[in-house]
Short mmCIF file of C-alpha atoms in Angstrom, two decimals:
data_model
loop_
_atom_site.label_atom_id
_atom_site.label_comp_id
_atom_site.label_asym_id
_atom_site.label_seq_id
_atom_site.Cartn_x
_atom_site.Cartn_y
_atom_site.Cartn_z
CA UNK W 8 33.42 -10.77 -101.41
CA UNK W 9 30.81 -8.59 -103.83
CA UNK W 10 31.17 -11.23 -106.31
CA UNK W 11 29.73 -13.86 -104.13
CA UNK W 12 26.61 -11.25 -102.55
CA UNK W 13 23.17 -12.44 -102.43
CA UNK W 14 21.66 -9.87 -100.54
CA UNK W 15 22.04 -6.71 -99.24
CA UNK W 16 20.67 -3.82 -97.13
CA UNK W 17 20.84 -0.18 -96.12
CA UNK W 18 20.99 1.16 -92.99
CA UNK W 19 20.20 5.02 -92.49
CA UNK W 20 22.66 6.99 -90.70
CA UNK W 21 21.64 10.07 -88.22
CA UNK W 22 22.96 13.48 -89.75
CA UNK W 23 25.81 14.80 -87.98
CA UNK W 24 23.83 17.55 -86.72
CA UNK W 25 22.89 15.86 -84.29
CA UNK W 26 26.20 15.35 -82.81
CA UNK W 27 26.33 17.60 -79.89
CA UNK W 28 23.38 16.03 -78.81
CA UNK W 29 24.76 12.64 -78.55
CA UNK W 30 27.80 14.36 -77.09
CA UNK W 31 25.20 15.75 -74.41
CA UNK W 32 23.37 12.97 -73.72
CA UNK W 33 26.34 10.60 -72.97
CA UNK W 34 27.04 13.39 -70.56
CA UNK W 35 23.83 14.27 -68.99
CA UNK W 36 20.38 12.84 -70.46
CA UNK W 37 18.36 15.51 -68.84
CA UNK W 38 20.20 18.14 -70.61
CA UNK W 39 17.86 17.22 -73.24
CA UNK W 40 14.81 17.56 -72.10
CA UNK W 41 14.26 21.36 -73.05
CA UNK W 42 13.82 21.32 -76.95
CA UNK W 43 15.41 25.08 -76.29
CA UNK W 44 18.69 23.19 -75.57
CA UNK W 45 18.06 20.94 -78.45
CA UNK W 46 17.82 23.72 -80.61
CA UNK W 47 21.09 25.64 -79.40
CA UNK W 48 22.95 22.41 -79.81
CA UNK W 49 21.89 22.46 -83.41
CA UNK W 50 22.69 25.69 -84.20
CA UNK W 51 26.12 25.52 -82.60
CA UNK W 52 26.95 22.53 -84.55
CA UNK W 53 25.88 24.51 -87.37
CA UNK W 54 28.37 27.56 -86.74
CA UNK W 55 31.11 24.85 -86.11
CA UNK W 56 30.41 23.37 -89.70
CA UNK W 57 30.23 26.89 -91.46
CA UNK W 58 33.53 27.76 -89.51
CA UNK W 59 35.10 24.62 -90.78
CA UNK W 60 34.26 24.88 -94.65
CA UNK W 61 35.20 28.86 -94.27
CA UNK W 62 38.56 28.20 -92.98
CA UNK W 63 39.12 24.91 -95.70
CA UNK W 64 39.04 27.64 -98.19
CA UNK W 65 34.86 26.98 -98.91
CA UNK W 66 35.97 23.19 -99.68
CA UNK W 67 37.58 24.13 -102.75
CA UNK W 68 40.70 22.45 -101.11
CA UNK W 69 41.00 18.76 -99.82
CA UNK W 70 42.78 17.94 -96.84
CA UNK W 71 46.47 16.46 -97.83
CA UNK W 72 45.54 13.57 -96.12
CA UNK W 73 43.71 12.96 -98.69
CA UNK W 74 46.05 13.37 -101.43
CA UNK W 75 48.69 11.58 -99.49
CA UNK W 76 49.86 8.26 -98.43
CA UNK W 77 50.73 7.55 -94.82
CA UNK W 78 54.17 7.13 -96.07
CA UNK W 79 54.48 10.70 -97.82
CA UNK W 80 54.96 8.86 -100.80
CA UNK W 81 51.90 9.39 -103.20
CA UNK W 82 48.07 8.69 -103.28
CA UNK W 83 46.93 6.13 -101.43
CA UNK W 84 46.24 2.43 -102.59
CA UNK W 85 42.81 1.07 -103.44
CA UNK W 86 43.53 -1.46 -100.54
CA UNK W 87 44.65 1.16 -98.09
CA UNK W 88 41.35 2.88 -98.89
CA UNK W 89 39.35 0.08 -98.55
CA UNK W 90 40.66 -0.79 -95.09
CA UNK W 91 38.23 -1.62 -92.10
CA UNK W 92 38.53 1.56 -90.38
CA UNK W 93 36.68 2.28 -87.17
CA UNK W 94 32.64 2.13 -87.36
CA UNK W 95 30.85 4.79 -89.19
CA UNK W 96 27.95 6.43 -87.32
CA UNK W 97 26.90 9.65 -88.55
CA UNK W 98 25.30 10.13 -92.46
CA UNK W 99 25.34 13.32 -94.15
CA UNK W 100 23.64 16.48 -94.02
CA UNK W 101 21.83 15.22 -97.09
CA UNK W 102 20.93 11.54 -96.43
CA UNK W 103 23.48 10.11 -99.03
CA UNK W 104 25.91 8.71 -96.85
CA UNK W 105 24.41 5.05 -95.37
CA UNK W 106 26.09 1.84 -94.67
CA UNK W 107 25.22 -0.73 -97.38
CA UNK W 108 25.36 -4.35 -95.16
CA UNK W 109 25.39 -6.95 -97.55
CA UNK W 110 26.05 -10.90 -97.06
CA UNK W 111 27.48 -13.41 -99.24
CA UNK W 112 27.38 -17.35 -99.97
CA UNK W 113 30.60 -17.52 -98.72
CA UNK W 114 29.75 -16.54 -95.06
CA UNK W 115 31.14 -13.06 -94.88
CA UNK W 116 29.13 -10.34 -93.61
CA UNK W 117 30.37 -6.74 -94.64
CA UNK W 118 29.35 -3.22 -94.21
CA UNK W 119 30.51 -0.57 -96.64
CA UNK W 120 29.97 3.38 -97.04
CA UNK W 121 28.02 4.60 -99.91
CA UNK W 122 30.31 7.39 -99.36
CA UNK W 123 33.99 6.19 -101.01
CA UNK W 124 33.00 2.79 -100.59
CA UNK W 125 35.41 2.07 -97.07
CA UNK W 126 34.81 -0.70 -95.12
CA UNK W 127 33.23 -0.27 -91.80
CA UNK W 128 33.08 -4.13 -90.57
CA UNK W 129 33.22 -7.21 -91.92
CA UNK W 130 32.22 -10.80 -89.67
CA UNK W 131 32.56 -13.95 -91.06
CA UNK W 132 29.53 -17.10 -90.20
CA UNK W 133 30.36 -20.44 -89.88
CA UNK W 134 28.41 -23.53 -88.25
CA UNK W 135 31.20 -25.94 -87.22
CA UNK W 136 33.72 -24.65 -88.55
CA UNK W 137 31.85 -24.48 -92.41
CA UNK W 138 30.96 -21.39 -93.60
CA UNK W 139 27.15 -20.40 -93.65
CA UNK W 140 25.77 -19.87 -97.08
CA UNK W 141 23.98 -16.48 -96.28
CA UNK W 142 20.72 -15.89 -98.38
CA UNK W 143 19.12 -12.59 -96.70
CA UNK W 144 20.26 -9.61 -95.02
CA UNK W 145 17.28 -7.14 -92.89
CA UNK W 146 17.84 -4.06 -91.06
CA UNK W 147 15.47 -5.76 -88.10
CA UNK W 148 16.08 -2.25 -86.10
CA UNK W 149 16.56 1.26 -87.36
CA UNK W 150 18.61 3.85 -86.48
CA UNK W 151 16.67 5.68 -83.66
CA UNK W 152 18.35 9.55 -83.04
CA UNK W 153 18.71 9.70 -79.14
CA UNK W 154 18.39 6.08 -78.37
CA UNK W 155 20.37 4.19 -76.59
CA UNK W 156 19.33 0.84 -78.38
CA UNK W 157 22.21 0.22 -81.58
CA UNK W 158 20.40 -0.90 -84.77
CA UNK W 159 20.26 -4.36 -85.72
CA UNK W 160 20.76 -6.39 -88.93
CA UNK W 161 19.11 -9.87 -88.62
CA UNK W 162 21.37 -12.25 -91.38
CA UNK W 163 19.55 -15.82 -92.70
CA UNK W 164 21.46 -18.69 -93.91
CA UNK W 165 21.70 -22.15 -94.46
CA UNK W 166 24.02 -24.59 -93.10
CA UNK W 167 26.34 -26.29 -95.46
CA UNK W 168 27.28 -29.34 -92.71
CA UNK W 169 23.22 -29.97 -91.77
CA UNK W 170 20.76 -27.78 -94.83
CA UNK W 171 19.11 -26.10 -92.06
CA UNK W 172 18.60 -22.50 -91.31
CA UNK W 173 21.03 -20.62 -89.57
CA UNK W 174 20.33 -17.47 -87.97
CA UNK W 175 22.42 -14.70 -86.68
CA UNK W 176 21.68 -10.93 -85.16
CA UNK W 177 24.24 -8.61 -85.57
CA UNK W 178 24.97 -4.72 -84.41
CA UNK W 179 24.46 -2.71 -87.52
CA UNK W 180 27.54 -0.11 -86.84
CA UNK W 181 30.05 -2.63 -85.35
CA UNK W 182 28.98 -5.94 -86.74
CA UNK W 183 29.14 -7.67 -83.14
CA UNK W 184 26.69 -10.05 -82.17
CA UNK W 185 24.00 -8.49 -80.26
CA UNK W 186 23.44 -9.03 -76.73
CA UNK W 187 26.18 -11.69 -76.42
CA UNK W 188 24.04 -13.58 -79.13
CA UNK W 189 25.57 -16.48 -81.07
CA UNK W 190 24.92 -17.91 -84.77
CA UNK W 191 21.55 -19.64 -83.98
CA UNK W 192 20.65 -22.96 -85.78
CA UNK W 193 16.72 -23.56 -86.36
CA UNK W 194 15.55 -27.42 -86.55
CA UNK W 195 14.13 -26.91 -90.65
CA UNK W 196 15.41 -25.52 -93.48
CA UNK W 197 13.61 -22.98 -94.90
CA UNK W 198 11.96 -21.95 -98.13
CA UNK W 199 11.08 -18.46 -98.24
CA UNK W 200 12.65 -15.58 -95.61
CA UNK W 201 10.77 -11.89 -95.83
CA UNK W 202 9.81 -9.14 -92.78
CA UNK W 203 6.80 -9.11 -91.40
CA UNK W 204 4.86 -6.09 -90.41
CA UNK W 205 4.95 -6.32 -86.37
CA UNK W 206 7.65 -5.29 -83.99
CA UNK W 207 8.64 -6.97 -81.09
CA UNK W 208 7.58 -4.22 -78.25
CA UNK W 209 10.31 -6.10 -75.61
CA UNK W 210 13.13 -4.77 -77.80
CA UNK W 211 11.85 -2.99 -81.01
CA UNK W 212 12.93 -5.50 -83.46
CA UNK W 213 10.97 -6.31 -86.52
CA UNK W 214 9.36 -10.03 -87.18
CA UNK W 215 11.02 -11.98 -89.84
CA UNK W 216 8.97 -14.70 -91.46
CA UNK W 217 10.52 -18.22 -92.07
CA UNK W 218 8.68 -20.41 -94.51
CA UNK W 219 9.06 -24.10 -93.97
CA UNK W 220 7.56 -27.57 -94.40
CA UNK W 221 7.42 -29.66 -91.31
CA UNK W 222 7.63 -33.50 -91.61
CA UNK W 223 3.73 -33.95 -92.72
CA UNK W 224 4.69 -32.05 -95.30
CA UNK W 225 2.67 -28.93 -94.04
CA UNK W 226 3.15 -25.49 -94.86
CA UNK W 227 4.10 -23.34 -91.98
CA UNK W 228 5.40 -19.40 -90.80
CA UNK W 229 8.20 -19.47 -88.56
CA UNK W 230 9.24 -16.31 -86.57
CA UNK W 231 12.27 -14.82 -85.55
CA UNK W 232 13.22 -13.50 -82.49
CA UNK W 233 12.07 -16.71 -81.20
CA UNK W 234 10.62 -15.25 -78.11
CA UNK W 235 7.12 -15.13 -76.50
CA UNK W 236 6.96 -11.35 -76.79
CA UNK W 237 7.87 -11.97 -80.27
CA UNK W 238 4.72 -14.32 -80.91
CA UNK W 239 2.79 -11.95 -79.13
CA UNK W 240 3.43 -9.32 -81.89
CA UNK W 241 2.74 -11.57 -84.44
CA UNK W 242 -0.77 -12.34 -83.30
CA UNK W 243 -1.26 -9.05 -82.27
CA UNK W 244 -1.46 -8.14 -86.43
CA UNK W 245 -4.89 -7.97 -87.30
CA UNK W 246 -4.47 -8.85 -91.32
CA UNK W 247 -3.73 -12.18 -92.21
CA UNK W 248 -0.07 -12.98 -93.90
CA UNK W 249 -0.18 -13.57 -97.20
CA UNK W 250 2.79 -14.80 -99.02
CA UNK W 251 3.71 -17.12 -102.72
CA UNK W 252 5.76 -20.16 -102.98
CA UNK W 253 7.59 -21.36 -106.37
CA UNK W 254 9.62 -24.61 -106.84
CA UNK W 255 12.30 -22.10 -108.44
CA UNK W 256 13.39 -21.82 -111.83
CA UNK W 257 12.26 -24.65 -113.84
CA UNK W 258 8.72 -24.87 -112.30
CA UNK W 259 5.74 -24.46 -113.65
CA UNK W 260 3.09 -23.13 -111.12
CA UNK W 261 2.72 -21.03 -108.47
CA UNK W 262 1.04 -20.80 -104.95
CA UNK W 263 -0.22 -18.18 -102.56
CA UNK W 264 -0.52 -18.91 -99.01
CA UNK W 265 -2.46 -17.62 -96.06
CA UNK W 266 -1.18 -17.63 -92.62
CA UNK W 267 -2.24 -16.39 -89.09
CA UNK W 268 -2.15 -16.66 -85.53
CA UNK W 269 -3.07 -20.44 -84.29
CA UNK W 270 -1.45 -20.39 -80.88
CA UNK W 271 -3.52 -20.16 -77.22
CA UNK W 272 -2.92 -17.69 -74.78
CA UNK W 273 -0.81 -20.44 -72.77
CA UNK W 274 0.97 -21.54 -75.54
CA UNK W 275 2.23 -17.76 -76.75
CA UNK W 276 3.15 -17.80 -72.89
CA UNK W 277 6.09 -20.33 -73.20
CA UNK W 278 6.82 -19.72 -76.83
CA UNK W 279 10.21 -20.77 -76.99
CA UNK W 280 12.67 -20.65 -79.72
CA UNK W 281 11.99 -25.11 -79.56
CA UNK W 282 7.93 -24.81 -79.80
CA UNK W 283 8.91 -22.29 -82.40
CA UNK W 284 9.29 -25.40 -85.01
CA UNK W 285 5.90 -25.93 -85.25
CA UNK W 286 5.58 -22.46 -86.50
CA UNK W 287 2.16 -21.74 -87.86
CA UNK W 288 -0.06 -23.08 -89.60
CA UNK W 289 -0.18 -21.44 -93.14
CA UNK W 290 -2.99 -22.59 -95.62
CA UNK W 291 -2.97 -22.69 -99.35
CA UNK W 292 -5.30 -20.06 -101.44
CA UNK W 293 -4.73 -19.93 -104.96
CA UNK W 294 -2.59 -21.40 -107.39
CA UNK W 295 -1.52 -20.38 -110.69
CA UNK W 296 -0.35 -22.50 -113.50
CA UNK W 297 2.03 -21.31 -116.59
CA UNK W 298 0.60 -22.34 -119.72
CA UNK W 299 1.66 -25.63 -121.46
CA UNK W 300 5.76 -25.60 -122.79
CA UNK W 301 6.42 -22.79 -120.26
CA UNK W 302 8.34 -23.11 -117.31
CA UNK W 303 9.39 -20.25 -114.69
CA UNK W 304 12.65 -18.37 -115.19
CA UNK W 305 12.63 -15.70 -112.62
CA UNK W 306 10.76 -14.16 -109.82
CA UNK W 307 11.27 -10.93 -107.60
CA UNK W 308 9.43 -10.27 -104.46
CA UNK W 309 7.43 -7.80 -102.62
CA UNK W 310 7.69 -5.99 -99.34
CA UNK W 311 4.12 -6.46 -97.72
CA UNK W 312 4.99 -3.96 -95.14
CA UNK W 313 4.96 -1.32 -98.79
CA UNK W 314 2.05 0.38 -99.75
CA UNK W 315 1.49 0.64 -103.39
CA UNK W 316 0.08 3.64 -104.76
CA UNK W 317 -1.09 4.67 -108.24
CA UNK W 318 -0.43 8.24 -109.48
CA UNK W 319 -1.58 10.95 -107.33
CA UNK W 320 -4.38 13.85 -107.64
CA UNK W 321 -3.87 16.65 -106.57
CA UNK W 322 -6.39 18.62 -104.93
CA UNK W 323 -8.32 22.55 -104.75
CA UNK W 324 -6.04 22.61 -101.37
CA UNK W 325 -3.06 21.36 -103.04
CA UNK W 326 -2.82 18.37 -101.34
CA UNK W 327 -2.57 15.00 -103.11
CA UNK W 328 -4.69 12.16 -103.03
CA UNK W 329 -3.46 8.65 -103.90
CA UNK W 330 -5.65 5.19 -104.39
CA UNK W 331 -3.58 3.09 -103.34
CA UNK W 332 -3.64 -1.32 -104.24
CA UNK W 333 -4.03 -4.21 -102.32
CA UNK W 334 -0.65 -5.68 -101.56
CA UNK W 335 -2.04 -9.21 -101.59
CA UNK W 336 -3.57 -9.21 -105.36
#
């Protein structure tokens, strides 16, 4: 599968310090509420660890599990190692350990540990029974410590049967469609897929922006979740969306585009994932053109939602002060 990936993600993983507290919230959520509790949970998960790495000999010493095959007879195979096991939840003390979620153009949607490299989950797309050519993977929901809400990896395609986008919304640590969700098929096919900086409020997913050209041949920003709240956030931004189209490698120019909010009150009402399609309005701002006998060979993008900063200063009061660029020059 990793020699077919197009895209992949991380998703960051709540220490396992934190442990006892899940443990104590799945039993009683008020528990909680004093950070004195919170703070004797931590420190007893703390003794347990130092207790554990005394008695394995200060970790000098690996478990024989580790060393042996379930059948007694040797190490372990690569394949054996590389097993879907059962969903990894909890990182590292150090951050290290994530899940790296990455899609192919095959269809299959994996996640594997950072940590060793096991596999977590893998799901495989298809739209009638074809399988999806997937083109970008987003962690659309962090990991939120003490929430009940699972993180959420929002997967875009394209459908080999139709050419049109193909959607899908998955649960970060299990790989299960969330909410009962299905693969979702959008009536376009689009031409450029990045986040946007809003959240959805409703469920605390991030925007993704869908580039497209409707059948006049317009430019337009499609949004995903497809839902009124959704459209709400968008319009809620108060920047304008910039973004740059290319005809891919081979081309010789390139275009920057401007897009905002276009939609009534009423309208952002009954936004539906159907009145979606007409998406909004995006309108052209610049465009540069490659010198004669050249020709494009490769671009990378940007996050928007990144600042950019130059080198820092620091300051009489040690602090630092950065200039940072515009994102849209």
């Amino acid at each position: 599968s990793l020699s077919h990936a197009t895209d992949m993600a991380f998703l960051e993983l709540p220490p396992p310090a934190s442990s006892a507290e899940y443990a104590a919230k799945a039993t009683d959520p008020s528990v909680l509420a004093s950070p004195v509790t919170r703070y004797i949970l931590r420190w007893a998960e703390t003794l347990r660890s130092i207790v554990s790495w005394v008695t394995s000999g200060f970790g000098l010493f690996a478990p024989s599990s580790d060393i042996v095959g379930a059948s007694g007879q040797g190490a372990r195979t690569v394949a054996e190692e590389l097993a879907p096991t059962s969903p990894i939840v909890v990182g590292d003390h150090f951050g290290f350990r994530k899940l790296s979620i990455f899609g192919t153009s095959t269809g299959i949607v994996a996640s594997l540990s950072t940590q060793g490299g096991s596999r977590s989950w893998t799901r495989f797309l298809a739209d009638n029974g074809t399988a999806v050519s997937i083109e970008n993977v987003f962690v659309t929901r962090r990991n939120q410590p003490m929430s009940s809400s699972a993180p959420l990896v929002t997967v875009v395609g394209r459908s080999r049967v139709s050419g049109n986008t193909v959607v899908a919304v998955l649960n970060a640590l299990t790989g299960e469609f969330a909410d009962g969700s299905e693969l979702s098929a959008l009536p376009y096919s689009h031409e450029k897929v990045f986040e946007l900086p809003a959240i959805d409020t409703s469920n605390d997913q991030q925007l993704v922006g869908l580039v497209y050209q409707d059948t006049d041949n317009q430019t337009r920003l499609g949004i995903w979740p497809s839902t009124a709240s959704a459209a709400k956030a968008f319009c809620a931004i108060t920047e304008p969306v910039f973004f740059d189209l290319n005809d891919g490698v081979g081309s010789t120019d390139l275009r920057g585009f401007r897009a905002e909010c276009s939609a009534t009150e009423a309208e952002l009402d009954s936004w539906t994932e159907s009145s979606s399609s007409n998406g909004f309005v995006a309108s052209k701002q610049w465009k540069f053109e490659l010198p004669a006998g050249e020709t494009l060979i490769s671009t990378t993008g940007y996050d928007g939602a990144q600042s950019t900063a130059l080198l820092g200063r620091v300051l009489g009061d040690r602090s630092v002060l950065y200039k940072y660029l515009n994102p849209h020059l």
